[in-house]
GROMACS .gro file of C-alpha atoms in nm:
model
  482
    1MET     CA    1   6.819   7.357  13.121
    2ASN     CA    2   6.882   7.043  13.363
    3ILE     CA    3   6.967   6.717  13.222
    4LEU     CA    4   6.854   6.476  13.528
    5PHE     CA    5   7.193   6.311  13.475
    6ASP     CA    6   7.255   5.917  13.697
    7ASN     CA    7   7.595   5.804  13.600
    8THR     CA    8   7.678   5.473  13.690
    9TYR     CA    9   8.061   5.446  13.447
   10ALA     CA   10   8.207   5.765  13.628
   11GLN     CA   11   8.251   5.557  13.984
   12LEU     CA   12   8.404   5.299  13.883
   13PRO     CA   13   8.764   5.283  13.998
   14GLU     CA   14   8.980   5.627  13.808
   15ARG     CA   15   9.168   5.366  13.606
   16PHE     CA   16   8.860   5.268  13.398
   17PHE     CA   17   8.880   5.639  13.236
   18ALA     CA   18   9.060   5.946  13.232
   19LYS     CA   19   8.859   6.267  13.355
   20GLU     CA   20   8.931   6.507  13.037
   21GLU     CA   21   8.782   6.839  12.910
   22SER     CA   22   8.647   6.925  12.563
   23ALA     CA   23   8.800   7.171  12.388
   24ARG     CA   24   8.609   7.457  12.237
   25VAL     CA   25   8.555   7.579  11.869
   26PRO     CA   26   8.451   7.907  11.741
   27GLU     CA   27   8.094   7.895  11.562
   28PRO     CA   28   7.915   7.620  11.636
   29ARG     CA   29   7.580   7.595  11.421
   30LEU     CA   30   7.405   7.265  11.473
   31VAL     CA   31   7.271   7.117  11.152
   32ARG     CA   32   6.994   6.835  11.282
   33LEU     CA   33   6.830   6.772  11.621
   34ASN     CA   34   6.700   6.351  11.626
   35LEU     CA   35   6.350   6.559  11.709
   36GLY     CA   36   6.168   6.162  11.786
   37LEU     CA   37   6.517   6.074  12.024
   38ALA     CA   38   6.557   6.377  12.226
   39ALA     CA   39   6.209   6.270  12.346
   40LYS     CA   40   6.285   5.945  12.425
   41LEU     CA   41   6.565   6.057  12.630
   42SER     CA   42   6.323   6.360  12.852
   43LEU     CA   43   6.589   6.606  12.713
   44ASP     CA   44   6.366   7.016  12.580
   45ALA     CA   45   6.439   6.985  12.204
   46ASP     CA   46   6.334   7.346  12.190
   47TRP     CA   47   6.634   7.409  12.515
   48LEU     CA   48   6.922   7.227  12.263
   49LYS     CA   49   6.889   7.425  11.948
   50SER     CA   50   6.907   7.712  12.151
   51THR     CA   51   7.218   7.894  12.197
   52GLU     CA   52   7.338   7.706  12.486
   53GLY     CA   53   7.202   7.410  12.410
   54VAL     CA   54   7.360   7.393  12.076
   55ALA     CA   55   7.710   7.540  12.333
   56MET     CA   56   7.693   7.161  12.476
   57LEU     CA   57   7.628   6.987  12.222
   58ALA     CA   58   7.954   7.119  12.013
   59GLY     CA   59   8.140   7.079  12.402
   60ASN     CA   60   8.184   7.447  12.385
   61ALA     CA   61   7.981   7.401  12.798
   62ILE     CA   62   7.909   7.102  13.025
   63PRO     CA   63   7.606   7.092  13.178
   64GLU     CA   64   7.524   7.103  13.536
   65GLY     CA   65   7.632   6.713  13.605
   66ALA     CA   66   7.727   6.600  13.342
   67GLU     CA   67   8.078   6.416  13.466
   68PRO     CA   68   8.276   6.422  13.152
   69ILE     CA   69   8.473   6.107  13.094
   70ALA     CA   70   8.775   5.962  12.745
   71GLN     CA   71   8.728   5.567  12.855
   72ALA     CA   72   8.988   5.340  12.829
   73TYR     CA   73   8.980   5.013  12.639
   74ALA     CA   74   9.233   4.809  12.394
   75GLY     CA   75   9.144   4.609  12.159
   76HIS     CA   76   9.219   4.357  11.839
   77GLN     CA   77   9.302   4.588  11.557
   78PHE     CA   78   9.259   4.366  11.128
   79GLY     CA   79   9.445   4.105  11.390
   80GLY     CA   80   9.675   4.309  11.548
   81PHE     CA   81   9.643   4.364  11.937
   82SER     CA   82   9.713   4.704  12.097
   83PRO     CA   83   9.687   4.673  12.462
   84GLN     CA   84   9.633   5.113  12.536
   85LEU     CA   85   9.321   5.270  12.236
   86GLY     CA   86   9.035   5.453  12.422
   87ASP     CA   87   8.835   5.784  12.332
   88GLY     CA   88   9.130   5.928  12.170
   89ARG     CA   89   8.833   6.110  12.018
   90ALA     CA   90   8.578   6.149  12.236
   91LEU     CA   91   8.400   6.237  12.616
   92LEU     CA   92   8.120   6.009  12.735
   93LEU     CA   93   7.924   6.334  12.938
   94GLY     CA   94   7.722   6.080  13.162
   95GLU     CA   95   7.409   5.874  13.126
   96VAL     CA   96   7.027   5.988  13.133
   97ILE     CA   97   6.707   5.764  13.206
   98GLY     CA   98   6.494   5.670  12.872
   99SER     CA   99   6.093   5.741  12.915
  100ASP     CA  100   6.146   5.366  12.854
  101GLY     CA  101   6.255   5.322  13.168
  102ALA     CA  102   6.654   5.222  13.011
  103ARG     CA  103   7.001   5.353  13.049
  104TYR     CA  104   7.142   5.502  12.799
  105ASP     CA  105   7.500   5.619  12.748
  106LEU     CA  106   7.554   6.078  12.584
  107GLN     CA  107   7.811   6.120  12.415
  108LEU     CA  108   7.999   6.398  12.219
  109LYS     CA  109   8.264   6.264  11.937
  110GLY     CA  110   8.534   6.481  11.781
  111SER     CA  111   8.532   6.656  12.089
  112GLY     CA  112   8.990   6.740  12.142
  113ARG     CA  113   9.263   6.546  12.260
  114THR     CA  114   9.266   6.272  12.578
  115ARG     CA  115   9.470   6.173  12.757
  116PHE     CA  116   9.443   5.839  12.470
  117SER     CA  117   9.444   6.089  12.194
  118ARG     CA  118   9.813   5.888  12.064
  119GLY     CA  119   9.901   6.206  11.844
  120GLY     CA  120   9.611   6.325  11.728
  121ASP     CA  121   9.377   6.589  11.763
  122GLY     CA  122   9.025   6.493  11.855
  123LYS     CA  123   8.863   6.613  11.613
  124SER     CA  124   8.618   6.564  11.359
  125ALA     CA  125   8.588   6.606  11.023
  126LEU     CA  126   8.216   6.724  10.929
  127GLY     CA  127   8.170   6.436  10.713
  128PRO     CA  128   8.247   6.187  10.969
  129VAL     CA  129   7.976   6.286  11.174
  130LEU     CA  130   7.747   6.279  10.830
  131ARG     CA  131   7.758   5.985  10.752
  132GLU     CA  132   7.689   5.837  11.130
  133TYR     CA  133   7.376   6.066  11.129
  134ILE     CA  134   7.311   5.888  10.805
  135VAL     CA  135   7.341   5.566  10.891
  136SER     CA  136   7.267   5.495  11.179
  137GLU     CA  137   6.971   5.649  11.223
  138ALA     CA  138   6.880   5.416  10.881
  139MET     CA  139   6.932   5.135  11.090
  140SER     CA  140   6.805   5.198  11.354
  141ALA     CA  141   6.492   5.250  11.145
  142LEU     CA  142   6.572   4.974  10.957
  143GLY     CA  143   6.551   4.773  11.300
  144VAL     CA  144   6.903   4.675  11.362
  145PRO     CA  145   7.037   4.737  11.717
  146THR     CA  146   7.249   5.034  11.756
  147THR     CA  147   7.364   5.395  11.862
  148ARG     CA  148   7.217   5.617  11.793
  149ALA     CA  149   7.185   6.014  11.649
  150LEU     CA  150   7.153   6.261  11.872
  151ALA     CA  151   7.276   6.567  11.652
  152ALA     CA  152   7.493   6.719  11.461
  153VAL     CA  153   7.757   7.053  11.500
  154ALA     CA  154   7.909   7.254  11.264
  155THR     CA  155   8.192   7.371  11.437
  156GLY     CA  156   8.322   7.625  11.245
  157GLU     CA  157   8.644   7.525  11.205
  158LYS     CA  158   8.927   7.303  11.012
  159VAL     CA  159   9.106   7.002  11.103
  160MET     CA  160   9.346   6.909  10.896
  161ARG     CA  161   9.346   6.537  10.743
  162GLN     CA  162   9.515   6.369  10.406
  163ASP     CA  163   9.352   6.589  10.197
  164GLY     CA  164   9.317   6.924  10.327
  165PRO     CA  165   9.230   7.072  10.545
  166LEU     CA  166   8.830   6.960  10.621
  167PRO     CA  167   8.565   7.156  10.781
  168GLY     CA  168   8.538   7.017  11.173
  169GLY     CA  169   8.223   6.885  11.330
  170VAL     CA  170   8.055   6.740  11.665
  171PHE     CA  171   7.908   6.397  11.697
  172THR     CA  172   7.656   6.359  11.976
  173ARG     CA  173   7.557   5.956  12.056
  174ILE     CA  174   7.337   5.844  12.236
  175ALA     CA  175   7.406   5.381  12.327
  176ALA     CA  176   7.296   5.158  12.588
  177SER     CA  177   7.684   5.163  12.619
  178HIS     CA  178   7.989   5.219  12.483
  179ILE     CA  179   8.154   4.918  12.645
  180ARG     CA  180   8.379   4.700  12.412
  181VAL     CA  181   8.483   4.378  12.365
  182GLY     CA  182   8.838   4.588  12.451
  183THR     CA  183   8.702   4.771  12.787
  184PHE     CA  184   8.820   4.373  12.855
  185GLN     CA  185   9.095   4.342  12.720
  186TYR     CA  186   9.221   4.681  12.859
  187PHE     CA  187   9.296   4.507  13.186
  188LEU     CA  188   9.389   4.199  13.096
  189ALA     CA  189   9.623   4.274  12.914
  190ARG     CA  190   9.782   4.443  13.258
  191SER     CA  191   9.688   4.141  13.438
  192ASP     CA  192   9.425   4.334  13.633
  193MET     CA  193   9.194   4.040  13.795
  194ASP     CA  194   8.986   4.298  14.001
  195GLY     CA  195   8.916   4.535  13.693
  196LEU     CA  196   8.787   4.266  13.513
  197GLN     CA  197   8.588   4.118  13.803
  198VAL     CA  198   8.439   4.493  13.908
  199LEU     CA  199   8.352   4.534  13.510
  200ALA     CA  200   8.194   4.110  13.437
  201ASN     CA  201   7.939   4.243  13.747
  202TYR     CA  202   7.905   4.567  13.636
  203VAL     CA  203   7.779   4.493  13.274
  204ILE     CA  204   7.574   4.204  13.380
  205ALA     CA  205   7.395   4.452  13.661
  206ARG     CA  206   7.377   4.684  13.356
  207HIS     CA  207   7.322   4.468  13.001
  208TYR     CA  208   7.229   4.176  13.149
  209PRO     CA  209   7.065   4.052  13.454
  210ALA     CA  210   6.967   3.679  13.398
  211ALA     CA  211   7.291   3.671  13.388
  212ALA     CA  212   7.367   3.714  13.777
  213GLN     CA  213   7.057   3.430  13.808
  214ALA     CA  214   7.324   3.198  13.645
  215PRO     CA  215   7.513   2.945  13.790
  216ASN     CA  216   7.794   3.055  13.685
  217PRO     CA  217   7.794   3.432  13.595
  218TYR     CA  218   8.040   3.468  13.359
  219MET     CA  219   7.945   3.172  13.190
  220ALA     CA  220   7.628   3.305  13.119
  221LEU     CA  221   7.776   3.687  13.049
  222LEU     CA  222   7.971   3.496  12.774
  223GLU     CA  223   7.678   3.306  12.608
  224SER     CA  224   7.485   3.677  12.625
  225VAL     CA  225   7.756   3.859  12.453
  226ALA     CA  226   7.769   3.605  12.211
  227ASN     CA  227   7.399   3.494  12.121
  228SER     CA  228   7.418   3.954  12.065
  229GLN     CA  229   7.674   3.931  11.789
  230ALA     CA  230   7.541   3.579  11.649
  231ASP     CA  231   7.194   3.813  11.597
  232LEU     CA  232   7.331   4.146  11.516
  233ILE     CA  233   7.591   3.976  11.232
  234ALA     CA  234   7.279   3.749  11.080
  235GLN     CA  235   7.061   4.133  11.060
  236TRP     CA  236   7.312   4.349  10.874
  237MET     CA  237   7.435   4.040  10.628
  238SER     CA  238   7.011   4.035  10.539
  239LEU     CA  239   7.076   4.434  10.474
  240GLY     CA  240   7.340   4.366  10.237
  241PHE     CA  241   7.564   4.545  10.487
  242ILE     CA  242   7.904   4.533  10.566
  243HIS     CA  243   8.078   4.730  10.896
  244GLY     CA  244   8.361   4.771  10.728
  245VAL     CA  245   8.559   4.709  11.057
  246MET     CA  246   8.477   4.488  11.288
  247ASN     CA  247   8.810   4.464  11.509
  248THR     CA  248   8.770   4.462  11.931
  249ASP     CA  249   8.719   4.770  12.037
  250ASN     CA  250   8.435   4.813  11.827
  251THR     CA  251   8.221   4.526  11.916
  252ALA     CA  252   7.976   4.680  12.169
  253ILE     CA  253   7.944   4.440  12.493
  254SER     CA  254   7.567   4.563  12.454
  255GLY     CA  255   7.499   4.414  12.163
  256GLU     CA  256   7.506   4.755  11.926
  257THR     CA  257   7.636   4.796  11.581
  258ILE     CA  258   7.915   5.062  11.731
  259ASP     CA  259   8.118   5.292  11.517
  260TYR     CA  260   8.005   5.346  11.089
  261GLY     CA  261   8.447   5.402  11.040
  262PRO     CA  262   8.388   5.214  10.651
  263CYS     CA  263   8.078   5.070  10.655
  264ALA     CA  264   7.872   5.067  10.340
  265PHE     CA  265   7.579   4.941  10.200
  266MET     CA  266   7.639   4.652   9.852
  267ASP     CA  267   7.426   4.769   9.518
  268ALA     CA  268   7.572   4.448   9.316
  269PHE     CA  269   7.641   4.129   9.550
  270HIS     CA  270   7.964   3.918   9.625
  271PRO     CA  271   8.076   3.733   9.942
  272GLN     CA  272   8.396   3.928   9.919
  273CYS     CA  273   8.266   4.243   9.861
  274VAL     CA  274   8.454   4.496  10.025
  275TYR     CA  275   8.440   4.815  10.052
  276SER     CA  276   8.686   4.992  10.297
  277SER     CA  277   9.016   5.110  10.274
  278ILE     CA  278   9.143   5.027  10.531
  279ASP     CA  279   9.094   4.635  10.436
  280SER     CA  280   9.328   4.549  10.137
  281GLY     CA  281   9.309   4.194  10.218
  282GLY     CA  282   8.872   4.144  10.319
  283ARG     CA  283   8.884   4.032  10.674
  284TYR     CA  284   8.552   4.210  10.673
  285ALA     CA  285   8.396   4.141  10.383
  286TRP     CA  286   8.036   4.060  10.361
  287GLY     CA  287   8.077   3.692  10.391
  288ASN     CA  288   8.362   3.704  10.683
  289GLN     CA  289   8.140   3.905  10.887
  290PRO     CA  290   7.987   3.602  11.093
  291ASN     CA  291   8.355   3.372  11.189
  292ILE     CA  292   8.556   3.823  11.268
  293GLY     CA  293   8.254   3.776  11.490
  294LEU     CA  294   8.360   3.461  11.668
  295TRP     CA  295   8.650   3.527  11.688
  296ASN     CA  296   8.617   3.847  11.903
  297VAL     CA  297   8.358   3.666  12.076
  298THR     CA  298   8.657   3.394  12.150
  299ARG     CA  299   8.919   3.724  12.198
  300PHE     CA  300   8.603   3.797  12.520
  301ALA     CA  301   8.627   3.482  12.616
  302GLU     CA  302   8.951   3.506  12.710
  303THR     CA  303   8.945   3.781  12.954
  304LEU     CA  304   8.652   3.601  13.118
  305LEU     CA  305   8.889   3.306  13.182
  306PRO     CA  306   9.041   3.392  13.556
  307LEU     CA  307   8.659   3.493  13.652
  308LEU     CA  308   8.526   3.119  13.496
  309SER     CA  309   8.713   2.906  13.735
  310GLU     CA  310   9.003   2.904  13.929
  311ASP     CA  311   9.108   2.613  13.731
  312PRO     CA  312   9.262   2.708  13.436
  313ASP     CA  313   9.198   2.397  13.293
  314GLU     CA  314   8.854   2.421  13.387
  315ALA     CA  315   8.827   2.794  13.277
  316THR     CA  316   8.880   2.700  12.977
  317LYS     CA  317   8.664   2.398  12.952
  318LEU     CA  318   8.361   2.628  13.031
  319ALA     CA  319   8.454   2.885  12.795
  320LYS     CA  320   8.405   2.621  12.511
  321THR     CA  321   8.112   2.530  12.612
  322ALA     CA  322   8.025   2.878  12.550
  323LEU     CA  323   8.111   2.869  12.299
  324THR     CA  324   7.990   2.636  12.056
  325GLY     CA  325   7.668   2.722  12.047
  326TYR     CA  326   7.755   3.068  11.873
  327PRO     CA  327   7.754   2.897  11.438
  328ASP     CA  328   7.392   2.730  11.536
  329ARG     CA  329   7.241   3.088  11.708
  330PHE     CA  330   7.403   3.250  11.426
  331GLY     CA  331   7.292   2.989  11.189
  332SER     CA  332   6.975   3.019  11.222
  333GLN     CA  333   6.912   3.410  11.245
  334TYR     CA  334   7.078   3.357  10.927
  335ASP     CA  335   6.809   3.101  10.822
  336ALA     CA  336   6.547   3.324  10.909
  337ARG     CA  337   6.610   3.633  10.810
  338PHE     CA  338   6.649   3.493  10.429
  339ARG     CA  339   6.381   3.305  10.470
  340ALA     CA  340   6.143   3.531  10.489
  341LYS     CA  341   6.340   3.712  10.217
  342PHE     CA  342   6.277   3.501  10.029
  343GLY     CA  343   5.905   3.377  10.150
  344LEU     CA  344   6.021   3.062  10.166
  345PRO     CA  345   5.854   2.834  10.432
  346ARG     CA  346   6.089   2.593  10.669
  347GLU     CA  347   6.054   2.319  10.478
  348ALA     CA  348   6.176   2.502  10.158
  349PRO     CA  349   6.558   2.292  10.086
  350VAL     CA  350   6.805   2.598  10.199
  351THR     CA  351   7.028   2.520   9.751
  352LEU     CA  352   6.741   2.712   9.698
  353MET     CA  353   6.858   2.987   9.839
  354GLU     CA  354   7.229   2.970   9.846
  355GLU     CA  355   7.193   2.813   9.426
  356CYS     CA  356   7.069   3.191   9.391
  357LEU     CA  357   7.295   3.472   9.593
  358GLY     CA  358   7.570   3.191   9.382
  359LEU     CA  359   7.331   3.413   9.032
  360LEU     CA  360   7.332   3.694   9.198
  361ALA     CA  361   7.723   3.695   9.212
  362ALA     CA  362   7.818   3.623   8.960
  363GLN     CA  363   7.602   3.826   8.727
  364GLU     CA  364   7.702   4.068   8.954
  365VAL     CA  365   7.291   4.162   9.063
  366ASP     CA  366   7.180   4.433   9.276
  367PHE     CA  367   7.080   4.324   9.647
  368THR     CA  368   6.862   4.506   9.796
  369ILE     CA  369   6.689   4.532   9.421
  370PHE     CA  370   6.585   4.257   9.365
  371PHE     CA  371   6.503   4.148   9.691
  372ARG     CA  372   6.224   4.444   9.632
  373ASN     CA  373   6.167   4.298   9.259
  374LEU     CA  374   6.146   3.911   9.394
  375THR     CA  375   5.904   4.144   9.700
  376ARG     CA  376   5.653   4.248   9.418
  377VAL     CA  377   5.628   3.922   9.241
  378ALA     CA  378   5.517   3.789   9.536
  379ALA     CA  379   5.246   4.123   9.511
  380GLY     CA  380   5.102   3.966   9.221
  381GLU     CA  381   5.387   4.152   8.961
  382ASP     CA  382   5.468   4.071   8.618
  383PRO     CA  383   5.802   3.900   8.675
  384LYS     CA  384   5.971   4.059   8.383
  385THR     CA  385   6.125   4.307   8.548
  386LEU     CA  386   6.346   4.068   8.839
  387ILE     CA  387   6.402   3.889   8.500
  388ALA     CA  388   6.596   4.168   8.293
  389MET     CA  389   6.795   4.202   8.589
  390PHE     CA  390   6.977   3.873   8.466
  391SER     CA  391   7.272   3.930   8.204
  392SER     CA  392   7.227   3.549   8.185
  393LYS     CA  393   6.857   3.489   8.191
  394GLU     CA  394   6.796   3.094   8.168
  395PRO     CA  395   6.991   2.985   8.477
  396PHE     CA  396   6.754   3.253   8.683
  397GLU     CA  397   6.431   3.099   8.489
  398GLN     CA  398   6.504   2.736   8.631
  399TRP     CA  399   6.612   2.908   8.964
  400PHE     CA  400   6.227   3.122   8.884
  401ALA     CA  401   6.027   2.843   8.832
  402LYS     CA  402   6.153   2.624   9.103
  403TRP     CA  403   6.179   2.842   9.416
  404TYR     CA  404   5.780   2.953   9.259
  405GLY     CA  405   5.712   2.594   9.313
  406GLU     CA  406   5.875   2.617   9.674
  407ALA     CA  407   5.751   3.017   9.819
  408ASN     CA  408   5.438   3.082   9.922
  409PRO     CA  409   5.338   3.433   9.833
  410VAL     CA  410   5.059   3.518   9.941
  411ARG     CA  411   5.087   3.391  10.301
  412HIS     CA  412   5.439   3.493  10.314
  413LEU     CA  413   5.423   3.878  10.208
  414ALA     CA  414   5.325   4.014  10.444
  415ALA     CA  415   5.742   3.851  10.634
  416MET     CA  416   5.895   3.970  10.281
  417ARG     CA  417   5.819   4.323  10.285
  418GLY     CA  418   5.928   4.327  10.612
  419ALA     CA  419   6.323   4.178  10.500
  420ASN     CA  420   6.304   4.364  10.280
  421PRO     CA  421   6.400   4.730  10.200
  422ILE     CA  422   6.292   4.981  10.029
  423LEU     CA  423   6.560   5.228  10.090
  424ILE     CA  424   6.889   5.173  10.220
  425PRO     CA  425   7.166   5.434  10.291
  426ARG     CA  426   7.313   5.371   9.904
  427ASN     CA  427   7.711   5.463   9.873
  428HIS     CA  428   7.687   5.688   9.684
  429ARG     CA  429   7.389   5.948   9.741
  430VAL     CA  430   7.525   5.877  10.124
  431GLU     CA  431   7.876   6.065   9.985
  432GLN     CA  432   7.672   6.294   9.775
  433ALA     CA  433   7.545   6.400  10.112
  434ILE     CA  434   7.780   6.440  10.267
  435GLN     CA  435   7.994   6.636  10.015
  436SER     CA  436   7.748   6.842   9.901
  437GLY     CA  437   7.667   6.953  10.361
  438CYS     CA  438   8.115   6.993  10.316
  439VAL     CA  439   8.027   7.321  10.146
  440GLY     CA  440   7.740   7.430  10.326
  441GLU     CA  441   7.428   7.288  10.146
  442PHE     CA  442   7.285   7.014  10.331
  443ALA     CA  443   6.930   6.933  10.182
  444PRO     CA  444   7.056   6.624  10.019
  445PHE     CA  445   7.160   6.543  10.387
  446HIS     CA  446   6.841   6.609  10.502
  447ARG     CA  447   6.635   6.467  10.259
  448LEU     CA  448   6.775   6.112  10.307
  449VAL     CA  449   6.790   6.151  10.648
  450ASP     CA  450   6.350   6.197  10.647
  451ALA     CA  451   6.376   5.904  10.296
  452LEU     CA  452   6.585   5.702  10.546
  453SER     CA  453   6.315   5.712  10.864
  454SER     CA  454   6.032   5.500  10.650
  455PRO     CA  455   6.267   5.186  10.441
  456PHE     CA  456   5.988   5.002  10.388
  457THR     CA  457   5.704   5.211  10.310
  458GLU     CA  458   5.611   5.303   9.961
  459GLN     CA  459   5.733   5.646   9.955
  460ASP     CA  460   5.741   5.835   9.578
  461GLU     CA  461   5.856   6.172   9.580
  462TYR     CA  462   6.225   5.911   9.704
  463ALA     CA  463   6.193   5.678   9.440
  464ASP     CA  464   6.508   5.852   9.290
  465LEU     CA  465   6.752   5.749   9.572
  466GLU     CA  466   6.645   5.369   9.511
  467MET     CA  467   6.783   5.295   9.275
  468PRO     CA  468   7.193   5.180   9.181
  469PRO     CA  469   7.455   5.427   9.134
  470ARG     CA  470   7.487   5.502   8.735
  471PRO     CA  471   7.875   5.370   8.630
  472GLU     CA  472   8.065   5.702   8.786
  473GLU     CA  473   7.856   5.749   9.138
  474ILE     CA  474   7.945   5.378   9.206
  475VAL     CA  475   8.195   5.422   9.556
  476HIS     CA  476   8.381   5.135   9.560
  477GLU     CA  477   8.610   5.270   9.905
  478THR     CA  478   8.446   5.462  10.269
  479PHE     CA  479   8.677   5.552  10.443
  480CYS     CA  480   8.732   5.580  10.820
  481GLY     CA  481   8.668   5.912  11.016
  482THR     CA  482   8.962   5.900  11.198
   0.00000   0.00000   0.00000
């Protein structure tokens, strides 16, 4: 197949990346191909499913026009800075132009060692491949800016992890780009001001072209990235999503959600909810995500200081000015999304939403099902099912009476239905799909992906996937796939 690559990142100076080759795998098997996304990228699905296509998706063959590179970047990981990270188990094959006219990266994850592997094998176990496919496609269907899944491949080999040998896999990821806050930090750490300027100009041209017309393009770039992160995190939180590892190397400059390692959607609501096994201090808890987002874009601002002004004091002043808009931007997005979830007009007091979230946390009420049932009540159903979710009913009944007096269900029902999904990728269902897939049974994986493609639609055949976990099914920890 002739993939029409139009590679621009590989044309940047060579210190931006390392040219690499993918590792061969013994028995590649296509687990799933995203037909809709393939069509959007003008890729021939029949060829991708062929022996030659699967060889490409597994890394056994590099198509003509591809320029495989591992991108260089640094990053703060749980607050500690690493001056060199980079793609230790991924290769950017190249860029393609979609049918929408947008530019997309085509990347293989789990494709073998690179210069940045830091002692690792560069491979991926199949479990993280299935997880990223499920959750990234669910996020896309939920309307969240995100990287996408083009394909999942089982490699027919075993990779060694702490739990012993696990089946291997390769994931084909599509992204607006893979440029991160950590990419900028890589050049700042080396005092490479020319590299910083080349990168910033590239990002402006690729992602934020309007910034080029601003009086100070680099200040406009900073404001644009800060706004995109504020918008993204507000959307995460309205869905009960916890990224789990909001390091600066996992903060995409494009504003997309990237890297689905120890991520999770909350079952029982709590602001300090954490699932990640490596987040022992709760740094990336649900309620901490807005402040971490500001922390991350502040690190981005630091990298732009040399470009904002030759005068260090003036540069700092400009950066602070650009960042002052983040809290209001996040607050307005968060408020709008939660008002839609509650079906409340702008004039309704914000304390009404805060009071309810406090009740959900205190009584450990399922976040998604609560808003699902509230939407049903707005549609005219009896509130008894909603009230039954609370072990202590009187406080909720008092809140409900106030809500009913403020909300206009008929007027806001469409907004509620658009803000409150029926299906999310519940942790126990994701784990079940992974466990089955790791023994060669992919039916639960396919069923879950199919169901999550229409998360706001009533689907009787998938009603079981709406249910919260039974006590023995509760997932208490999620794990990074590295």
